[in-house]
């Protein structure tokens, strides 16, 4: 599964909760977390692993943070090979977290079985903020953080994306993207 979304959408938190659920069901989970690189040092903060503390201690999970090292598209130059290595190593679920969202950060969509766009419910003008390219590639749009005071904005953004996705050409004859 590939996951993308704007900073603050809760990608790492979602992955940790989902990953723990999967390991409790006896799956072996690998997380390939792609971080933006520093233009000065070329490295990255690799903060995703530190935000997934419970999952990082799980013996049935593997978390590999990697800097983009200047590669465009939201993934690293070797993400596809890393997916294959994880599968070969016995991990039956591989989650790829991209650097974030823009118009072209969806190269992961061609590497995975399902591409998920994770969105927060109250980010302003959502349909303007998230560009058409990434929406067209999404197999699933998930509105995250939809609780408390954010229930109403979450329902609104869900309705907006359902309407917007009806205008897009489907990539598959058998799957209609869900929101």
JSON list of C-alpha atoms in Angstrom, two decimals:
[
{"chain": "A", "resi": 1, "resn": "UNK", "atom": "CA", "xyz": [0.00, 0.00, 0.00]},
{"chain": "A", "resi": 2, "resn": "UNK", "atom": "CA", "xyz": [1.26, 3.45, -0.85]},
{"chain": "A", "resi": 3, "resn": "UNK", "atom": "CA", "xyz": [0.20, 6.35, 1.37]},
{"chain": "A", "resi": 4, "resn": "UNK", "atom": "CA", "xyz": [0.51, 10.03, 0.67]},
{"chain": "A", "resi": 5, "resn": "UNK", "atom": "CA", "xyz": [-1.02, 13.21, 2.00]},
{"chain": "A", "resi": 6, "resn": "UNK", "atom": "CA", "xyz": [-0.13, 16.69, 3.15]},
{"chain": "A", "resi": 7, "resn": "UNK", "atom": "CA", "xyz": [2.06, 17.25, 6.22]},
{"chain": "A", "resi": 8, "resn": "UNK", "atom": "CA", "xyz": [-0.07, 16.91, 9.34]},
{"chain": "A", "resi": 9, "resn": "UNK", "atom": "CA", "xyz": [-2.62, 14.55, 7.77]},
{"chain": "A", "resi": 10, "resn": "UNK", "atom": "CA", "xyz": [-1.61, 11.85, 10.26]},
{"chain": "A", "resi": 11, "resn": "UNK", "atom": "CA", "xyz": [0.18, 9.46, 7.89]},
{"chain": "A", "resi": 12, "resn": "UNK", "atom": "CA", "xyz": [2.62, 8.13, 10.50]},
{"chain": "A", "resi": 13, "resn": "UNK", "atom": "CA", "xyz": [-0.06, 7.82, 13.19]},
{"chain": "A", "resi": 14, "resn": "UNK", "atom": "CA", "xyz": [-2.36, 6.00, 10.75]},
{"chain": "A", "resi": 15, "resn": "UNK", "atom": "CA", "xyz": [0.46, 3.65, 9.69]},
{"chain": "A", "resi": 16, "resn": "UNK", "atom": "CA", "xyz": [1.36, 2.85, 13.30]},
{"chain": "A", "resi": 17, "resn": "UNK", "atom": "CA", "xyz": [-2.27, 2.02, 14.24]},
{"chain": "A", "resi": 18, "resn": "UNK", "atom": "CA", "xyz": [-2.89, 0.08, 11.03]},
{"chain": "A", "resi": 19, "resn": "UNK", "atom": "CA", "xyz": [0.45, -1.71, 11.32]},
{"chain": "A", "resi": 20, "resn": "UNK", "atom": "CA", "xyz": [-0.24, -2.78, 14.92]},
{"chain": "A", "resi": 21, "resn": "UNK", "atom": "CA", "xyz": [-3.68, -4.08, 13.89]},
{"chain": "A", "resi": 22, "resn": "UNK", "atom": "CA", "xyz": [-2.04, -6.12, 11.12]},
{"chain": "A", "resi": 23, "resn": "UNK", "atom": "CA", "xyz": [0.70, -7.59, 13.35]},
{"chain": "A", "resi": 24, "resn": "UNK", "atom": "CA", "xyz": [-1.93, -8.55, 15.94]},
{"chain": "A", "resi": 25, "resn": "UNK", "atom": "CA", "xyz": [-3.55, -10.53, 13.12]},
{"chain": "A", "resi": 26, "resn": "UNK", "atom": "CA", "xyz": [-0.24, -12.36, 12.52]},
{"chain": "A", "resi": 27, "resn": "UNK", "atom": "CA", "xyz": [0.89, -10.36, 9.47]},
{"chain": "A", "resi": 28, "resn": "UNK", "atom": "CA", "xyz": [4.50, -9.33, 9.00]},
{"chain": "A", "resi": 29, "resn": "UNK", "atom": "CA", "xyz": [4.50, -5.61, 8.21]},
{"chain": "A", "resi": 30, "resn": "UNK", "atom": "CA", "xyz": [7.22, -3.55, 6.58]},
{"chain": "A", "resi": 31, "resn": "UNK", "atom": "CA", "xyz": [7.07, 0.25, 6.53]},
{"chain": "A", "resi": 32, "resn": "UNK", "atom": "CA", "xyz": [9.18, 2.17, 4.03]},
{"chain": "A", "resi": 33, "resn": "UNK", "atom": "CA", "xyz": [8.96, 5.79, 5.21]},
{"chain": "A", "resi": 34, "resn": "UNK", "atom": "CA", "xyz": [10.33, 8.32, 2.74]},
{"chain": "A", "resi": 35, "resn": "UNK", "atom": "CA", "xyz": [11.49, 11.64, 4.17]},
{"chain": "A", "resi": 36, "resn": "UNK", "atom": "CA", "xyz": [12.52, 14.83, 2.36]},
{"chain": "A", "resi": 37, "resn": "UNK", "atom": "CA", "xyz": [16.27, 15.40, 2.25]},
{"chain": "A", "resi": 38, "resn": "UNK", "atom": "CA", "xyz": [18.22, 18.34, 3.53]},
{"chain": "A", "resi": 39, "resn": "UNK", "atom": "CA", "xyz": [19.63, 20.45, 0.72]},
{"chain": "A", "resi": 40, "resn": "UNK", "atom": "CA", "xyz": [22.68, 21.03, 2.95]},
{"chain": "A", "resi": 41, "resn": "UNK", "atom": "CA", "xyz": [23.62, 17.55, 4.20]},
{"chain": "A", "resi": 42, "resn": "UNK", "atom": "CA", "xyz": [21.56, 15.29, 1.90]},
{"chain": "A", "resi": 43, "resn": "UNK", "atom": "CA", "xyz": [20.21, 13.45, 4.94]},
{"chain": "A", "resi": 44, "resn": "UNK", "atom": "CA", "xyz": [16.80, 13.66, 6.55]},
{"chain": "A", "resi": 45, "resn": "UNK", "atom": "CA", "xyz": [15.37, 13.87, 10.04]},
{"chain": "A", "resi": 46, "resn": "UNK", "atom": "CA", "xyz": [13.94, 10.34, 9.72]},
{"chain": "A", "resi": 47, "resn": "UNK", "atom": "CA", "xyz": [11.20, 11.40, 12.10]},
{"chain": "A", "resi": 48, "resn": "UNK", "atom": "CA", "xyz": [8.70, 8.79, 10.97]},
{"chain": "A", "resi": 49, "resn": "UNK", "atom": "CA", "xyz": [10.38, 5.98, 12.89]},
{"chain": "A", "resi": 50, "resn": "UNK", "atom": "CA", "xyz": [10.45, 8.06, 16.06]},
{"chain": "A", "resi": 51, "resn": "UNK", "atom": "CA", "xyz": [6.71, 8.75, 15.69]},
{"chain": "A", "resi": 52, "resn": "UNK", "atom": "CA", "xyz": [5.95, 5.01, 15.35]},
{"chain": "A", "resi": 53, "resn": "UNK", "atom": "CA", "xyz": [7.42, 3.93, 18.69]},
{"chain": "A", "resi": 54, "resn": "UNK", "atom": "CA", "xyz": [5.04, 1.03, 19.38]},
{"chain": "A", "resi": 55, "resn": "UNK", "atom": "CA", "xyz": [5.29, -0.41, 15.89]},
{"chain": "A", "resi": 56, "resn": "UNK", "atom": "CA", "xyz": [9.09, -0.03, 15.87]},
{"chain": "A", "resi": 57, "resn": "UNK", "atom": "CA", "xyz": [9.27, -2.33, 18.92]},
{"chain": "A", "resi": 58, "resn": "UNK", "atom": "CA", "xyz": [6.99, -4.97, 17.35]},
{"chain": "A", "resi": 59, "resn": "UNK", "atom": "CA", "xyz": [8.96, -8.09, 16.32]},
{"chain": "A", "resi": 60, "resn": "UNK", "atom": "CA", "xyz": [6.64, -8.58, 13.32]},
{"chain": "A", "resi": 61, "resn": "UNK", "atom": "CA", "xyz": [7.28, -5.10, 11.96]},
{"chain": "A", "resi": 62, "resn": "UNK", "atom": "CA", "xyz": [10.18, -3.48, 10.18]},
{"chain": "A", "resi": 63, "resn": "UNK", "atom": "CA", "xyz": [10.43, 0.28, 9.66]},
{"chain": "A", "resi": 64, "resn": "UNK", "atom": "CA", "xyz": [12.95, 1.69, 7.19]},
{"chain": "A", "resi": 65, "resn": "UNK", "atom": "CA", "xyz": [13.14, 5.49, 6.96]},
{"chain": "A", "resi": 66, "resn": "UNK", "atom": "CA", "xyz": [14.91, 6.73, 3.82]},
{"chain": "A", "resi": 67, "resn": "UNK", "atom": "CA", "xyz": [15.80, 10.20, 2.54]},
{"chain": "A", "resi": 68, "resn": "UNK", "atom": "CA", "xyz": [14.71, 11.13, -1.00]},
{"chain": "A", "resi": 69, "resn": "UNK", "atom": "CA", "xyz": [18.25, 12.29, -1.79]},
{"chain": "A", "resi": 70, "resn": "UNK", "atom": "CA", "xyz": [16.85, 14.70, -4.37]},
{"chain": "A", "resi": 71, "resn": "UNK", "atom": "CA", "xyz": [14.65, 12.15, -6.15]},
{"chain": "A", "resi": 72, "resn": "UNK", "atom": "CA", "xyz": [11.32, 13.60, -7.29]},
{"chain": "A", "resi": 73, "resn": "UNK", "atom": "CA", "xyz": [7.95, 11.86, -7.13]},
{"chain": "A", "resi": 74, "resn": "UNK", "atom": "CA", "xyz": [7.68, 11.41, -3.36]},
{"chain": "A", "resi": 75, "resn": "UNK", "atom": "CA", "xyz": [9.81, 8.25, -3.12]},
{"chain": "A", "resi": 76, "resn": "UNK", "atom": "CA", "xyz": [13.50, 7.34, -3.28]},
{"chain": "A", "resi": 77, "resn": "UNK", "atom": "CA", "xyz": [15.41, 6.08, -6.29]},
{"chain": "A", "resi": 78, "resn": "UNK", "atom": "CA", "xyz": [15.37, 2.56, -4.78]},
{"chain": "A", "resi": 79, "resn": "UNK", "atom": "CA", "xyz": [11.88, 2.33, -3.27]},
{"chain": "A", "resi": 80, "resn": "UNK", "atom": "CA", "xyz": [10.68, -0.26, -5.79]},
{"chain": "A", "resi": 81, "resn": "UNK", "atom": "CA", "xyz": [13.67, -2.50, -5.07]},
{"chain": "A", "resi": 82, "resn": "UNK", "atom": "CA", "xyz": [13.14, -2.05, -1.31]},
{"chain": "A", "resi": 83, "resn": "UNK", "atom": "CA", "xyz": [9.52, -3.23, -1.72]},
{"chain": "A", "resi": 84, "resn": "UNK", "atom": "CA", "xyz": [10.73, -6.37, -3.52]},
{"chain": "A", "resi": 85, "resn": "UNK", "atom": "CA", "xyz": [13.36, -7.04, -0.82]},
{"chain": "A", "resi": 86, "resn": "UNK", "atom": "CA", "xyz": [10.74, -6.72, 1.93]},
{"chain": "A", "resi": 87, "resn": "UNK", "atom": "CA", "xyz": [8.44, -9.14, 0.12]},
{"chain": "A", "resi": 88, "resn": "UNK", "atom": "CA", "xyz": [11.35, -11.53, -0.40]},
{"chain": "A", "resi": 89, "resn": "UNK", "atom": "CA", "xyz": [12.16, -11.23, 3.31]},
{"chain": "A", "resi": 90, "resn": "UNK", "atom": "CA", "xyz": [8.72, -12.56, 4.25]},
{"chain": "A", "resi": 91, "resn": "UNK", "atom": "CA", "xyz": [6.83, -9.35, 4.89]},
{"chain": "A", "resi": 92, "resn": "UNK", "atom": "CA", "xyz": [3.32, -9.91, 3.54]},
{"chain": "A", "resi": 93, "resn": "UNK", "atom": "CA", "xyz": [2.23, -6.27, 3.94]},
{"chain": "A", "resi": 94, "resn": "UNK", "atom": "CA", "xyz": [4.45, -3.42, 2.76]},
{"chain": "A", "resi": 95, "resn": "UNK", "atom": "CA", "xyz": [3.37, 0.15, 3.54]},
{"chain": "A", "resi": 96, "resn": "UNK", "atom": "CA", "xyz": [5.15, 2.94, 1.66]},
{"chain": "A", "resi": 97, "resn": "UNK", "atom": "CA", "xyz": [4.77, 6.41, 3.16]},
{"chain": "A", "resi": 98, "resn": "UNK", "atom": "CA", "xyz": [5.68, 9.14, 0.68]},
{"chain": "A", "resi": 99, "resn": "UNK", "atom": "CA", "xyz": [7.21, 12.51, 1.55]},
{"chain": "A", "resi": 100, "resn": "UNK", "atom": "CA", "xyz": [3.95, 14.39, 1.20]},
{"chain": "A", "resi": 101, "resn": "UNK", "atom": "CA", "xyz": [1.60, 15.80, -1.36]},
{"chain": "A", "resi": 102, "resn": "UNK", "atom": "CA", "xyz": [1.78, 18.07, -4.34]},
{"chain": "A", "resi": 103, "resn": "UNK", "atom": "CA", "xyz": [1.12, 17.73, -8.00]},
{"chain": "A", "resi": 104, "resn": "UNK", "atom": "CA", "xyz": [3.73, 15.07, -8.74]},
{"chain": "A", "resi": 105, "resn": "UNK", "atom": "CA", "xyz": [4.35, 13.09, -5.54]},
{"chain": "A", "resi": 106, "resn": "UNK", "atom": "CA", "xyz": [2.59, 9.96, -6.71]},
{"chain": "A", "resi": 107, "resn": "UNK", "atom": "CA", "xyz": [5.31, 7.81, -8.32]},
{"chain": "A", "resi": 108, "resn": "UNK", "atom": "CA", "xyz": [4.53, 5.23, -5.64]},
{"chain": "A", "resi": 109, "resn": "UNK", "atom": "CA", "xyz": [1.13, 4.58, -7.27]},
{"chain": "A", "resi": 110, "resn": "UNK", "atom": "CA", "xyz": [2.84, 2.52, -9.98]},
{"chain": "A", "resi": 111, "resn": "UNK", "atom": "CA", "xyz": [4.76, 0.46, -7.38]},
{"chain": "A", "resi": 112, "resn": "UNK", "atom": "CA", "xyz": [1.91, -0.68, -5.15]},
{"chain": "A", "resi": 113, "resn": "UNK", "atom": "CA", "xyz": [-1.38, -2.58, -5.31]},
{"chain": "A", "resi": 114, "resn": "UNK", "atom": "CA", "xyz": [-3.33, 0.30, -3.75]},
{"chain": "A", "resi": 115, "resn": "UNK", "atom": "CA", "xyz": [-2.55, 4.01, -3.47]},
{"chain": "A", "resi": 116, "resn": "UNK", "atom": "CA", "xyz": [-4.20, 5.84, -0.57]},
{"chain": "A", "resi": 117, "resn": "UNK", "atom": "CA", "xyz": [-4.47, 9.61, -0.29]},
{"chain": "A", "resi": 118, "resn": "UNK", "atom": "CA", "xyz": [-4.84, 10.56, 3.38]},
{"chain": "A", "resi": 119, "resn": "UNK", "atom": "CA", "xyz": [-6.35, 13.99, 4.03]},
{"chain": "A", "resi": 120, "resn": "UNK", "atom": "CA", "xyz": [-7.12, 16.06, 7.14]},
{"chain": "A", "resi": 121, "resn": "UNK", "atom": "CA", "xyz": [-10.67, 17.46, 7.35]},
{"chain": "A", "resi": 122, "resn": "UNK", "atom": "CA", "xyz": [-9.86, 21.14, 7.86]},
{"chain": "A", "resi": 123, "resn": "UNK", "atom": "CA", "xyz": [-7.05, 22.28, 5.61]},
{"chain": "A", "resi": 124, "resn": "UNK", "atom": "CA", "xyz": [-8.72, 25.23, 3.90]},
{"chain": "A", "resi": 125, "resn": "UNK", "atom": "CA", "xyz": [-9.59, 25.00, 0.21]},
{"chain": "A", "resi": 126, "resn": "UNK", "atom": "CA", "xyz": [-8.97, 21.27, -0.07]},
{"chain": "A", "resi": 127, "resn": "UNK", "atom": "CA", "xyz": [-9.75, 20.78, -3.75]},
{"chain": "A", "resi": 128, "resn": "UNK", "atom": "CA", "xyz": [-7.39, 23.62, -4.67]},
{"chain": "A", "resi": 129, "resn": "UNK", "atom": "CA", "xyz": [-4.69, 22.48, -2.25]},
{"chain": "A", "resi": 130, "resn": "UNK", "atom": "CA", "xyz": [-4.50, 18.93, -3.56]},
{"chain": "A", "resi": 131, "resn": "UNK", "atom": "CA", "xyz": [-3.80, 18.86, -7.27]},
{"chain": "A", "resi": 132, "resn": "UNK", "atom": "CA", "xyz": [-5.60, 16.82, -9.89]},
{"chain": "A", "resi": 133, "resn": "UNK", "atom": "CA", "xyz": [-2.63, 14.57, -10.70]},
{"chain": "A", "resi": 134, "resn": "UNK", "atom": "CA", "xyz": [-2.51, 12.89, -7.32]},
{"chain": "A", "resi": 135, "resn": "UNK", "atom": "CA", "xyz": [-6.30, 12.64, -7.05]},
{"chain": "A", "resi": 136, "resn": "UNK", "atom": "CA", "xyz": [-6.43, 10.82, -10.39]},
{"chain": "A", "resi": 137, "resn": "UNK", "atom": "CA", "xyz": [-3.93, 8.25, -9.09]},
{"chain": "A", "resi": 138, "resn": "UNK", "atom": "CA", "xyz": [-5.68, 7.57, -5.75]},
{"chain": "A", "resi": 139, "resn": "UNK", "atom": "CA", "xyz": [-7.48, 4.26, -5.32]},
{"chain": "A", "resi": 140, "resn": "UNK", "atom": "CA", "xyz": [-8.80, 5.41, -1.95]},
{"chain": "A", "resi": 141, "resn": "UNK", "atom": "CA", "xyz": [-9.14, 8.84, -0.37]},
{"chain": "A", "resi": 142, "resn": "UNK", "atom": "CA", "xyz": [-9.29, 8.60, 3.42]},
{"chain": "A", "resi": 143, "resn": "UNK", "atom": "CA", "xyz": [-10.35, 11.57, 5.53]},
{"chain": "A", "resi": 144, "resn": "UNK", "atom": "CA", "xyz": [-8.36, 11.29, 8.75]},
{"chain": "A", "resi": 145, "resn": "UNK", "atom": "CA", "xyz": [-8.84, 13.00, 12.12]},
{"chain": "A", "resi": 146, "resn": "UNK", "atom": "CA", "xyz": [-12.62, 12.96, 11.60]},
{"chain": "A", "resi": 147, "resn": "UNK", "atom": "CA", "xyz": [-13.69, 13.21, 15.23]},
{"chain": "A", "resi": 148, "resn": "UNK", "atom": "CA", "xyz": [-14.83, 15.78, 17.76]},
{"chain": "A", "resi": 149, "resn": "UNK", "atom": "CA", "xyz": [-15.18, 19.26, 16.25]},
{"chain": "A", "resi": 150, "resn": "UNK", "atom": "CA", "xyz": [-13.83, 17.95, 12.95]},
{"chain": "A", "resi": 151, "resn": "UNK", "atom": "CA", "xyz": [-16.77, 15.62, 12.16]},
{"chain": "A", "resi": 152, "resn": "UNK", "atom": "CA", "xyz": [-18.68, 18.29, 10.20]},
{"chain": "A", "resi": 153, "resn": "UNK", "atom": "CA", "xyz": [-15.67, 19.51, 8.18]},
{"chain": "A", "resi": 154, "resn": "UNK", "atom": "CA", "xyz": [-14.76, 15.86, 7.52]},
{"chain": "A", "resi": 155, "resn": "UNK", "atom": "CA", "xyz": [-18.22, 15.14, 6.08]},
{"chain": "A", "resi": 156, "resn": "UNK", "atom": "CA", "xyz": [-17.96, 18.29, 3.94]},
{"chain": "A", "resi": 157, "resn": "UNK", "atom": "CA", "xyz": [-14.57, 17.37, 2.48]},
{"chain": "A", "resi": 158, "resn": "UNK", "atom": "CA", "xyz": [-15.79, 13.82, 1.91]},
{"chain": "A", "resi": 159, "resn": "UNK", "atom": "CA", "xyz": [-18.73, 15.14, -0.13]},
{"chain": "A", "resi": 160, "resn": "UNK", "atom": "CA", "xyz": [-16.40, 17.46, -2.08]},
{"chain": "A", "resi": 161, "resn": "UNK", "atom": "CA", "xyz": [-14.06, 14.61, -3.00]},
{"chain": "A", "resi": 162, "resn": "UNK", "atom": "CA", "xyz": [-16.89, 12.24, -3.91]},
{"chain": "A", "resi": 163, "resn": "UNK", "atom": "CA", "xyz": [-18.19, 14.90, -6.32]},
{"chain": "A", "resi": 164, "resn": "UNK", "atom": "CA", "xyz": [-14.73, 15.71, -7.69]},
{"chain": "A", "resi": 165, "resn": "UNK", "atom": "CA", "xyz": [-13.84, 12.07, -8.30]},
{"chain": "A", "resi": 166, "resn": "UNK", "atom": "CA", "xyz": [-16.94, 11.57, -10.44]},
{"chain": "A", "resi": 167, "resn": "UNK", "atom": "CA", "xyz": [-15.37, 13.97, -12.95]},
{"chain": "A", "resi": 168, "resn": "UNK", "atom": "CA", "xyz": [-12.16, 11.99, -13.28]},
{"chain": "A", "resi": 169, "resn": "UNK", "atom": "CA", "xyz": [-11.44, 9.20, -15.71]},
{"chain": "A", "resi": 170, "resn": "UNK", "atom": "CA", "xyz": [-11.15, 5.84, -13.96]},
{"chain": "A", "resi": 171, "resn": "UNK", "atom": "CA", "xyz": [-7.81, 4.03, -14.16]},
{"chain": "A", "resi": 172, "resn": "UNK", "atom": "CA", "xyz": [-9.43, 0.62, -13.75]},
{"chain": "A", "resi": 173, "resn": "UNK", "atom": "CA", "xyz": [-12.46, -1.07, -15.25]},
{"chain": "A", "resi": 174, "resn": "UNK", "atom": "CA", "xyz": [-13.02, -3.09, -12.05]},
{"chain": "A", "resi": 175, "resn": "UNK", "atom": "CA", "xyz": [-12.33, -0.58, -9.27]},
{"chain": "A", "resi": 176, "resn": "UNK", "atom": "CA", "xyz": [-14.03, 2.73, -8.60]},
{"chain": "A", "resi": 177, "resn": "UNK", "atom": "CA", "xyz": [-11.99, 4.86, -6.17]},
{"chain": "A", "resi": 178, "resn": "UNK", "atom": "CA", "xyz": [-13.67, 5.32, -2.80]},
{"chain": "A", "resi": 179, "resn": "UNK", "atom": "CA", "xyz": [-13.73, 8.29, -0.42]}
]
